[in-house]
CSV table of C-alpha atoms in Angstrom, one decimal:
chain,number,residue,atom,x,y,z
A,19,MET,CA,-38.1,12.7,24.4
A,20,ASN,CA,-37.3,15.9,26.2
A,21,ILE,CA,-33.6,16.6,27.0
A,22,LEU,CA,-33.7,17.6,30.6
A,23,PRO,CA,-31.1,20.1,32.0
A,24,ASP,CA,-28.9,19.0,34.9
A,25,LEU,CA,-29.4,20.4,38.4
A,26,ASN,CA,-27.3,23.5,38.9
A,27,LEU,CA,-27.7,27.1,40.0
A,28,ALA,CA,-29.6,28.0,36.9
A,29,THR,CA,-32.0,25.0,37.2
A,30,TYR,CA,-32.4,25.8,40.9
A,31,LYS,CA,-33.5,29.3,40.1
A,32,GLU,CA,-35.9,28.3,37.3
A,33,SER,CA,-37.4,25.1,38.6
A,34,MET,CA,-37.7,25.9,42.3
A,35,SER,CA,-38.8,29.5,41.8
A,36,HIS,CA,-35.8,30.7,43.8
A,37,SER,CA,-34.3,34.1,43.0
A,38,VAL,CA,-30.8,33.0,44.1
A,39,LYS,CA,-29.1,30.4,46.2
A,40,LYS,CA,-28.4,32.1,49.6
A,41,GLU,CA,-24.7,32.5,50.3
A,42,TYR,CA,-24.0,31.8,54.0
A,43,PRO,CA,-20.6,31.7,55.7
A,44,MET,CA,-19.0,28.3,55.9
A,45,ARG,CA,-19.6,27.2,59.4
A,46,VAL,CA,-19.5,23.4,59.0
A,47,LEU,CA,-16.8,21.1,57.7
A,48,GLN,CA,-18.0,17.5,57.0
A,49,VAL,CA,-15.8,14.6,56.2
A,50,GLY,CA,-17.7,12.1,54.1
A,51,ASP,CA,-20.2,12.8,51.3
A,52,GLY,CA,-22.2,9.6,51.0
A,53,ASN,CA,-25.9,9.2,50.8
A,54,PHE,CA,-26.4,9.1,54.6
A,55,ILE,CA,-24.6,12.2,55.6
A,56,ARG,CA,-26.2,14.2,52.8
A,57,GLY,CA,-29.7,12.8,53.6
A,58,PHE,CA,-29.2,13.4,57.3
A,59,VAL,CA,-26.7,16.1,58.4
A,60,ASP,CA,-26.8,18.2,55.2
A,61,TRP,CA,-30.6,18.1,55.3
A,62,MET,CA,-30.6,19.2,58.9
A,63,ILE,CA,-28.4,22.2,58.2
A,64,TYR,CA,-30.7,23.0,55.3
A,65,GLU,CA,-33.6,22.9,57.7
A,66,LEU,CA,-31.7,25.1,60.2
A,67,ASN,CA,-31.2,27.7,57.6
A,68,ARG,CA,-34.8,27.6,56.6
A,69,LYS,CA,-36.3,27.8,60.0
A,70,THR,CA,-33.8,29.5,62.3
A,71,ASP,CA,-31.1,32.1,62.2
A,72,PHE,CA,-28.3,29.6,62.0
A,73,GLN,CA,-27.2,30.9,58.5
A,74,GLY,CA,-24.3,28.6,57.8
A,75,SER,CA,-23.1,26.5,55.0
A,76,ILE,CA,-21.1,23.3,54.6
A,77,VAL,CA,-17.7,22.4,53.2
A,78,SER,CA,-17.9,18.8,52.1
A,79,MET,CA,-14.6,16.8,52.1
A,80,GLN,CA,-14.1,13.4,50.5
A,81,ALA,CA,-13.2,10.8,53.2
A,82,THR,CA,-11.3,8.1,51.2
A,83,PRO,CA,-9.2,8.1,48.0
A,84,ARG,CA,-11.8,6.0,46.2
A,85,GLY,CA,-14.6,8.6,46.6
A,86,LYS,CA,-16.5,9.8,43.5
A,87,THR,CA,-19.0,12.3,44.8
A,88,VAL,CA,-16.9,15.6,44.8
A,89,PRO,CA,-16.9,16.1,41.0
A,90,LYS,CA,-20.7,15.6,41.0
A,91,LEU,CA,-21.2,18.1,43.8
A,92,GLN,CA,-19.0,20.6,42.1
A,93,LYS,CA,-20.8,20.2,38.8
A,94,GLN,CA,-24.2,20.7,40.6
A,95,ASN,CA,-23.0,23.7,42.6
A,96,GLY,CA,-23.4,21.7,45.8
A,97,LEU,CA,-27.1,21.1,45.2
A,98,PHE,CA,-28.9,17.7,45.4
A,99,THR,CA,-32.5,16.6,45.7
A,100,LEU,CA,-33.7,14.7,48.7
A,101,LEU,CA,-37.0,12.8,48.6
A,102,LEU,CA,-38.5,11.8,51.9
A,103,ARG,CA,-41.1,9.1,51.5
A,104,GLY,CA,-43.0,6.9,53.9
A,105,ILE,CA,-45.4,6.9,56.7
A,106,GLN,CA,-45.0,9.2,59.7
A,107,ASP,CA,-47.5,9.5,62.5
A,108,GLY,CA,-50.0,7.5,60.4
A,109,GLU,CA,-49.8,10.0,57.5
A,110,GLU,CA,-48.2,9.4,54.1
A,111,VAL,CA,-45.2,11.6,53.5
A,112,ASN,CA,-43.8,12.5,50.0
A,113,GLU,CA,-41.6,15.5,50.1
A,114,ARG,CA,-39.0,16.9,47.7
A,115,HIS,CA,-36.3,19.1,49.0
A,116,VAL,CA,-33.5,20.7,46.9
A,117,VAL,CA,-30.8,20.8,49.6
A,118,ASP,CA,-28.7,23.8,49.2
A,119,SER,CA,-26.5,23.7,52.4
A,120,ILE,CA,-23.2,22.6,50.7
A,121,ALA,CA,-21.1,25.6,49.6
A,122,GLN,CA,-17.9,23.8,48.5
A,123,ALA,CA,-16.8,20.2,47.8
A,124,ILE,CA,-13.1,19.2,48.2
A,125,ASN,CA,-11.1,16.2,47.3
A,126,PRO,CA,-8.2,16.5,49.8
A,127,TYR,CA,-6.2,13.9,48.0
A,128,GLU,CA,-6.0,16.1,45.0
A,129,ASP,CA,-6.0,19.5,46.7
A,130,TRP,CA,-4.8,19.3,50.3
A,131,ALA,CA,-3.9,23.0,50.2
A,132,GLU,CA,-7.5,23.9,49.6
A,133,ALA,CA,-8.5,21.6,52.5
A,134,LEU,CA,-6.1,23.4,54.8
A,135,LYS,CA,-7.7,26.7,53.9
A,136,VAL,CA,-10.9,25.5,55.5
A,137,ALA,CA,-9.0,25.1,58.8
A,138,GLU,CA,-8.1,28.8,58.5
A,139,LEU,CA,-11.7,30.0,58.2
A,140,ASP,CA,-12.7,31.9,61.3
A,141,GLU,CA,-16.4,31.0,60.9
A,142,VAL,CA,-16.0,27.2,60.8
A,143,GLU,CA,-17.1,25.9,64.2
A,144,PHE,CA,-18.3,22.3,63.6
A,145,LEU,CA,-16.9,19.1,62.1
A,146,PHE,CA,-19.4,16.4,61.3
A,147,SER,CA,-18.4,13.0,59.8
A,148,ASN,CA,-19.7,9.8,58.5
A,149,THR,CA,-16.9,7.5,57.4
A,150,THR,CA,-18.7,4.2,58.4
A,151,GLU,CA,-17.7,2.2,61.4
A,152,ALA,CA,-14.3,1.4,59.8
A,153,GLY,CA,-13.5,5.1,59.7
A,154,ILE,CA,-12.7,5.7,63.4
A,155,GLN,CA,-9.7,3.4,63.7
A,156,TYR,CA,-6.1,4.0,64.6
A,157,GLU,CA,-3.6,3.6,61.7
A,158,LYS,CA,0.0,4.6,62.1
A,159,GLU,CA,0.9,7.2,59.4
A,160,THR,CA,3.8,9.6,58.7
A,161,PHE,CA,3.0,13.2,59.3
A,162,SER,CA,3.3,15.5,56.2
A,163,LYS,CA,2.2,19.1,55.9
A,164,GLU,CA,2.2,18.8,52.2
A,165,GLY,CA,-0.2,15.8,51.7
A,166,CYS,CA,-3.5,14.5,52.9
A,167,PRO,CA,-3.4,11.6,55.4
A,168,ILE,CA,-5.2,8.4,54.6
A,169,SER,CA,-7.2,7.8,57.7
A,170,PHE,CA,-10.0,10.0,59.0
A,171,PRO,CA,-8.6,10.6,62.5
A,172,ALA,CA,-5.2,11.6,60.9
A,173,LYS,CA,-7.1,14.1,58.7
A,174,VAL,CA,-8.7,15.6,61.8
A,175,VAL,CA,-5.3,15.9,63.6
A,176,SER,CA,-3.7,17.5,60.5
A,177,LEU,CA,-6.6,20.0,60.1
A,178,LEU,CA,-6.7,20.9,63.8
A,179,TYR,CA,-2.9,21.4,63.9
A,180,HIS,CA,-3.1,23.7,61.0
A,181,ARG,CA,-5.9,25.6,62.6
A,182,TYR,CA,-4.0,25.7,65.9
A,183,SER,CA,-0.9,27.1,64.2
A,184,HIS,CA,-2.9,29.6,62.1
A,185,PHE,CA,-4.7,31.1,65.1
A,186,GLN,CA,-1.7,30.8,67.4
A,187,GLY,CA,-3.4,28.5,69.8
A,188,ALA,CA,-6.4,30.7,70.4
A,189,ALA,CA,-8.7,29.1,73.0
A,190,ASN,CA,-11.9,30.1,71.1
A,191,LYS,CA,-10.9,28.6,67.8
A,192,GLY,CA,-11.4,24.9,68.6
A,193,TRP,CA,-14.0,22.9,66.8
A,194,ILE,CA,-17.1,21.1,68.0
A,195,ILE,CA,-16.6,17.7,66.6
A,196,ILE,CA,-19.7,15.5,66.0
A,197,PRO,CA,-19.0,12.1,64.4
A,198,CYS,CA,-21.9,10.2,63.0
A,199,GLU,CA,-20.1,6.8,62.7
A,200,LEU,CA,-22.2,4.1,64.4
A,201,ILE,CA,-19.7,2.9,67.0
A,202,GLU,CA,-20.1,3.1,70.8
A,203,ASN,CA,-18.7,6.4,72.3
A,204,ASN,CA,-17.7,7.6,68.8
A,205,GLY,CA,-16.6,11.0,70.0
A,206,ASP,CA,-14.5,9.6,72.8
A,207,GLN,CA,-12.9,7.1,70.5
A,208,LEU,CA,-12.1,9.7,67.9
A,209,LYS,CA,-10.5,12.0,70.5
A,210,ARG,CA,-8.4,9.1,71.9
A,211,ILE,CA,-7.1,8.2,68.5
A,212,CYS,CA,-6.4,11.8,67.6
A,213,LEU,CA,-4.3,12.3,70.7
A,214,LYS,CA,-2.5,9.1,69.9
A,215,ILE,CA,-1.7,10.3,66.4
A,216,ALA,CA,-0.5,13.7,67.7
A,217,ASP,CA,1.8,11.8,70.1
A,218,ASP,CA,3.1,9.6,67.2
A,219,TRP,CA,3.9,12.7,65.2
A,220,GLU,CA,5.6,14.4,68.2
A,221,LEU,CA,3.4,17.5,67.8
A,222,PRO,CA,3.8,20.1,70.6
A,223,SER,CA,2.3,19.4,74.0
A,224,ASP,CA,0.6,22.8,73.8
A,225,PHE,CA,-1.3,21.5,70.8
A,226,THR,CA,-2.5,18.3,72.5
A,227,ASN,CA,-3.6,20.5,75.4
A,228,TRP,CA,-5.5,22.7,73.0
A,229,ILE,CA,-7.3,19.6,71.5
A,230,THR,CA,-8.4,18.7,75.0
A,231,SER,CA,-9.4,22.2,76.2
A,232,ALA,CA,-10.5,24.0,73.1
A,233,CYS,CA,-12.1,21.3,71.1
A,234,THR,CA,-15.3,19.4,72.0
A,235,PHE,CA,-15.8,15.8,70.9
A,236,CYS,CA,-19.5,14.7,71.2
A,237,ASN,CA,-20.7,11.1,71.3
A,238,THR,CA,-23.7,10.6,69.1
A,239,LEU,CA,-26.3,8.2,67.8
A,240,VAL,CA,-27.9,8.6,64.4
A,241,ASP,CA,-31.0,6.9,62.9
A,242,ARG,CA,-32.5,7.3,59.4
A,243,ILE,CA,-32.8,4.9,56.6
A,244,VAL,CA,-31.2,6.5,53.5
A,245,PRO,CA,-31.0,4.0,50.7
A,246,GLY,CA,-29.8,6.7,48.3
A,247,TYR,CA,-30.2,6.9,44.5
A,248,PRO,CA,-33.5,5.4,43.2
A,249,LYS,CA,-32.1,3.8,40.1
A,250,GLN,CA,-35.3,1.9,39.2
A,251,GLU,CA,-37.4,5.1,38.9
A,252,ASP,CA,-34.9,7.9,38.2
A,253,THR,CA,-36.1,8.6,34.6
A,254,LEU,CA,-39.7,9.0,35.8
A,255,LEU,CA,-38.7,11.2,38.7
A,256,PHE,CA,-36.5,13.5,36.5
A,257,GLU,CA,-39.5,14.0,34.1
A,258,GLN,CA,-41.5,15.1,37.1
A,259,PHE,CA,-38.8,17.4,38.4
A,260,GLY,CA,-37.9,18.9,35.1
A,261,TYR,CA,-34.2,18.3,35.6
A,262,LYS,CA,-31.7,15.5,36.1
A,263,ASP,CA,-29.8,15.0,39.4
A,264,VAL,CA,-27.1,12.4,39.6
A,265,LEU,CA,-27.0,12.9,43.4
A,266,LEU,CA,-30.7,12.3,43.9
A,267,THR,CA,-31.2,10.7,47.3
A,268,VAL,CA,-34.2,9.0,48.9
A,269,GLY,CA,-34.7,8.6,52.6
A,270,GLU,CA,-37.5,7.9,55.1
A,271,PRO,CA,-39.1,10.7,57.0
A,272,TYR,CA,-38.2,9.2,60.3
A,273,HIS,CA,-35.0,10.5,61.8
A,274,LEU,CA,-33.3,10.6,65.3
A,275,PHE,CA,-30.1,12.3,66.2
A,276,VAL,CA,-28.9,12.0,69.8
A,277,ILE,CA,-26.0,14.2,70.8
A,278,ASP,CA,-24.2,13.9,74.1
A,279,GLY,CA,-22.3,17.1,74.7
A,280,PRO,CA,-22.2,20.2,76.8
A,281,ASP,CA,-25.1,22.7,76.9
A,282,PHE,CA,-23.4,25.2,74.6
A,283,VAL,CA,-23.6,22.8,71.7
A,284,GLN,CA,-27.4,22.7,71.9
A,285,GLN,CA,-27.4,26.5,72.1
A,286,LYS,CA,-25.3,26.8,68.9
A,287,LEU,CA,-27.2,24.1,67.0
A,288,LEU,CA,-30.9,25.0,67.1
A,289,PHE,CA,-32.1,21.6,65.8
A,290,LYS,CA,-35.0,21.5,68.2
A,291,GLU,CA,-36.1,25.0,67.3
A,292,ALA,CA,-36.2,23.8,63.7
A,293,GLY,CA,-38.6,21.0,64.7
A,294,LEU,CA,-36.1,18.2,64.2
A,295,ASN,CA,-36.0,15.0,66.3
A,296,VAL,CA,-32.6,15.8,67.9
A,297,GLN,CA,-32.1,14.9,71.5
A,298,PHE,CA,-29.3,16.4,73.5
A,299,ASP,CA,-29.1,13.5,76.0
A,300,LYS,CA,-27.1,10.5,77.1
A,301,ILE,CA,-26.6,7.9,74.3
A,302,GLU,CA,-27.1,4.7,76.3
A,303,HIS,CA,-30.9,5.4,76.6
A,304,TYR,CA,-31.2,5.0,72.8
A,305,ARG,CA,-28.2,3.2,71.5
A,306,GLU,CA,-28.7,-0.4,72.5
A,307,LEU,CA,-32.2,-0.7,71.0
A,308,LYS,CA,-31.1,1.0,67.8
A,309,VAL,CA,-27.9,-0.8,67.2
A,310,LYS,CA,-29.1,-4.3,68.1
A,311,LEU,CA,-32.7,-4.2,66.8
A,312,LEU,CA,-32.3,-2.0,63.7
A,313,ASN,CA,-28.7,-2.0,62.5
A,314,ALA,CA,-28.0,-5.6,63.4
A,315,PRO,CA,-30.8,-7.0,61.2
A,316,HIS,CA,-29.7,-4.7,58.4
A,317,THR,CA,-26.2,-6.2,58.5
A,318,MET,CA,-27.6,-9.8,58.6
A,319,LEU,CA,-29.9,-9.1,55.7
A,320,ALA,CA,-27.1,-7.7,53.6
A,321,ALA,CA,-24.9,-10.9,53.8
A,322,ILE,CA,-27.6,-13.5,53.7
A,323,GLY,CA,-29.8,-11.6,51.2
A,324,LEU,CA,-27.0,-11.0,48.7
A,325,LEU,CA,-26.0,-14.7,48.8
A,326,LEU,CA,-29.6,-15.5,48.0
A,327,GLU,CA,-29.5,-12.9,45.2
A,328,ILE,CA,-32.1,-10.6,46.9
A,329,GLU,CA,-31.5,-7.0,46.0
A,330,SER,CA,-33.3,-4.9,48.7
A,331,VAL,CA,-34.4,-4.9,52.3
A,332,LYS,CA,-38.1,-4.7,51.2
A,333,GLU,CA,-37.6,-7.8,49.0
A,334,ALA,CA,-35.9,-9.6,51.8
A,335,MET,CA,-38.7,-8.9,54.2
A,336,GLU,CA,-41.2,-10.1,51.6
A,337,ASN,CA,-39.4,-13.5,51.5
A,338,PRO,CA,-41.1,-15.7,54.1
A,339,LEU,CA,-37.9,-17.5,55.1
A,340,MET,CA,-35.9,-14.3,55.5
A,341,SER,CA,-38.7,-12.4,57.3
A,342,SER,CA,-39.1,-15.3,59.7
A,343,PHE,CA,-35.4,-15.6,60.3
A,344,ILE,CA,-35.0,-11.9,61.1
A,345,GLN,CA,-38.1,-11.8,63.4
A,346,ARG,CA,-37.1,-14.9,65.3
A,347,THR,CA,-33.4,-13.7,65.6
A,348,LEU,CA,-34.5,-10.4,67.1
A,349,THR,CA,-37.2,-12.0,69.3
A,350,GLU,CA,-35.6,-15.2,70.5
A,351,GLU,CA,-31.9,-14.3,70.5
A,352,ILE,CA,-31.1,-10.5,70.5
A,353,ARG,CA,-33.9,-9.4,72.7
A,354,GLU,CA,-33.0,-12.1,75.2
A,355,THR,CA,-29.6,-10.4,75.7
A,356,LEU,CA,-31.2,-7.1,76.8
A,357,PRO,CA,-31.7,-6.0,80.4
A,358,PRO,CA,-35.3,-6.3,81.8
A,359,MET,CA,-36.2,-2.7,80.9
A,360,GLY,CA,-34.7,-3.1,77.5
A,361,LYS,CA,-36.8,-6.2,76.9
A,362,GLU,CA,-40.0,-4.3,77.5
A,363,LYS,CA,-39.0,-1.4,75.2
A,364,ALA,CA,-37.9,-3.8,72.5
A,365,ILE,CA,-41.3,-5.0,71.6
A,366,PRO,CA,-42.8,-1.7,70.3
A,367,PHE,CA,-39.4,-0.8,68.9
A,368,MET,CA,-39.2,-4.0,66.8
A,369,GLU,CA,-42.8,-3.4,65.5
A,370,GLN,CA,-41.6,0.0,64.3
A,371,VAL,CA,-38.5,-1.5,62.7
A,372,PHE,CA,-40.6,-4.1,60.8
A,373,ASP,CA,-42.8,-1.3,59.5
A,374,ARG,CA,-39.8,0.7,58.4
A,375,PHE,CA,-38.2,-2.3,56.6
A,376,ALA,CA,-41.5,-2.8,54.8
A,377,ASN,CA,-41.8,0.8,53.6
A,378,PRO,CA,-43.0,0.4,50.0
A,379,THR,CA,-41.4,3.6,48.8
A,380,ILE,CA,-37.9,2.8,50.0
A,381,HIS,CA,-35.6,0.7,47.8
A,382,HIS,CA,-32.7,0.1,50.3
A,383,ARG,CA,-30.1,-1.9,48.3
A,384,LEU,CA,-28.4,-4.7,50.3
A,385,ALA,CA,-25.2,-4.0,48.3
A,386,ASP,CA,-25.1,-0.5,49.8
A,387,ILE,CA,-25.6,-1.8,53.3
A,388,SER,CA,-22.8,-4.3,52.8
A,389,LEU,CA,-20.1,-1.7,52.7
A,390,ASN,CA,-17.5,-2.5,55.4
A,391,SER,CA,-19.6,-5.4,56.6
A,392,TYR,CA,-17.1,-6.8,59.0
A,393,ALA,CA,-16.7,-3.6,61.1
A,394,LYS,CA,-20.5,-3.4,61.1
A,395,PHE,CA,-20.8,-7.0,62.2
A,396,LYS,CA,-18.4,-6.5,65.1
A,397,ALA,CA,-20.2,-3.4,66.3
A,398,ARG,CA,-23.8,-4.5,65.8
A,399,ILE,CA,-23.9,-8.3,66.2
A,400,TRP,CA,-20.9,-9.7,68.1
A,401,PRO,CA,-22.0,-8.2,71.4
A,402,SER,CA,-25.4,-10.0,71.3
A,403,LEU,CA,-23.7,-13.2,70.2
A,404,TYR,CA,-21.2,-13.1,73.1
A,405,THR,CA,-23.8,-12.1,75.7
A,406,TYR,CA,-26.2,-14.8,74.7
A,407,TYR,CA,-23.4,-17.5,74.9
A,408,SER,CA,-22.3,-16.1,78.3
A,409,ASP,CA,-25.9,-16.1,79.7
A,410,PHE,CA,-27.1,-19.4,78.4
A,411,GLY,CA,-24.0,-21.5,78.0
A,412,TYR,CA,-24.6,-22.3,74.3
A,413,PRO,CA,-24.3,-20.2,71.1
A,414,PRO,CA,-27.3,-18.5,69.5
A,415,LYS,CA,-27.8,-20.6,66.3
A,416,ARG,CA,-29.3,-17.8,64.2
A,417,LEU,CA,-26.6,-15.3,65.0
A,418,VAL,CA,-23.9,-18.0,64.4
A,419,PHE,CA,-25.6,-18.6,61.1
A,420,ALA,CA,-25.4,-14.9,60.3
A,421,PHE,CA,-21.7,-15.1,60.8
A,422,ALA,CA,-21.4,-18.1,58.6
A,423,ALA,CA,-23.2,-16.2,55.9
A,424,LEU,CA,-20.7,-13.3,56.4
A,425,LEU,CA,-17.8,-15.8,55.8
A,426,GLN,CA,-19.5,-17.0,52.6
A,427,PHE,CA,-20.1,-13.4,51.5
A,428,PHE,CA,-16.4,-12.7,51.8
A,429,ALA,CA,-15.5,-16.0,50.2
A,430,GLY,CA,-17.5,-15.0,47.1
A,431,ALA,CA,-19.4,-18.3,47.3
A,432,LYS,CA,-22.0,-16.8,44.9
A,433,ILE,CA,-20.2,-14.8,42.2
A,434,THR,CA,-23.0,-12.8,40.6
A,435,SER,CA,-23.6,-9.3,39.3
A,436,MET,CA,-25.6,-8.7,42.5
A,437,TYR,CA,-22.7,-7.6,44.7
A,438,GLU,CA,-19.0,-7.1,45.1
A,439,VAL,CA,-17.2,-7.1,48.5
A,440,LYS,CA,-16.5,-3.5,49.5
A,441,ASP,CA,-14.3,-3.4,52.6
A,442,ASP,CA,-10.8,-2.6,53.8
A,443,GLN,CA,-8.3,-4.5,51.7
A,444,GLN,CA,-6.6,-6.0,54.8
A,445,VAL,CA,-10.0,-7.3,56.1
A,446,ILE,CA,-10.7,-8.9,52.7
A,447,GLN,CA,-7.3,-10.6,52.7
A,448,LYS,CA,-7.8,-11.9,56.2
A,449,PHE,CA,-11.2,-13.4,55.3
A,450,GLN,CA,-9.6,-14.9,52.1
A,451,ALA,CA,-6.9,-16.5,54.2
A,452,PHE,CA,-9.4,-17.8,56.7
A,453,ASN,CA,-11.6,-19.3,54.1
A,454,SER,CA,-8.6,-21.1,52.5
A,455,ILE,CA,-8.1,-23.0,55.8
A,456,GLN,CA,-9.6,-26.5,55.6
A,457,THR,CA,-10.3,-27.0,59.3
A,458,PRO,CA,-10.0,-23.8,61.3
A,459,SER,CA,-8.7,-24.2,64.9
A,460,LEU,CA,-10.2,-22.4,67.8
A,461,GLU,CA,-7.1,-20.1,67.9
A,462,GLU,CA,-7.6,-19.3,64.2
A,463,TRP,CA,-11.3,-18.4,64.8
A,464,GLU,CA,-10.3,-16.1,67.7
A,465,ASN,CA,-7.5,-14.4,65.7
A,466,LEU,CA,-9.8,-13.5,62.8
């Protein structure tokens, strides 16, 4: 058996027939380094560099203390392989890209000084993030110049304050901040929390004015299924590549990025010129269908499927009971909560969703989808459940069943090797306390 080399600059040069990895100035800071942001934002920056004169690289920063990706990125010189596989416009797609847009990877919990140096770089203009729905939340923290804050918004405030101080409040040194967390008005929410934290820390009013006037927070919507590392076929793929890649990521070719921001953002980020499906538009035209008819079934599939010891989305949709449950939930309950125009658009959208779920080349693990399940459930499913109850006067039985499955998921009713609950520790403790109650009262339900 051949001993394959790891992906690194030497392998990149030899296997991909590249003379050298191009060194571009660091123009993008991203917080979060998981499969999605690498298979979405990092790939898009890679495409910008290939097809436009953007000529910028990324500094990737770990989002939480439990992250494990930074050492892998450092060992692979920021390189990773992205496989895009599926059907697009009736044609089969099977593409391999060695994404080379990451120039540096930082663990801010171990090297906060290095993270602050990024804020001093004149060329850095953009901050992208993907810290899951749980990431954009207010948490009261103590300000320290010497250490990394825990929450994502507090990191943003600390970095911005350092940049503001370094450039003495220059009006042209603010960042364009583009969060990719799937919550409504994510840019507005992040800005609101950042200003609250700056107030908590009693930072100068000139700084908070600078955040408002010099920085641009964009609301966004993102859509691409990125299941990540293909564990079941990695050995075969590595033999085909001629190298090993512990950061190998698989995604579908379909992608949509909606950015609601001022015109100058579109002029700086030439996504459309690169042929990418990026719309600079109002989010509401796209958000409701995507969140309710794509993300909601993903969240339901995760809890119910893992309790049934089903491993992937594809396997769940091949199960007649699961497939019927999802289709009837979308058709008979969630679609019924949409406005008339939305109901019409929902039918072709749902057909597309079912095709994407059934993609034979995508192994989307339910355990990966289950990360921060409660925050996802609140953002993706609660609105439909409440609207249905308000409109019809009785609860939607399938959506209520999905919540019951979430309770069981957190209770660990099925302790198997299929999954572990990965969520905020306080959320886990609340569910444990709730599940220990014999007969929950209405007040206890509402306070969960």
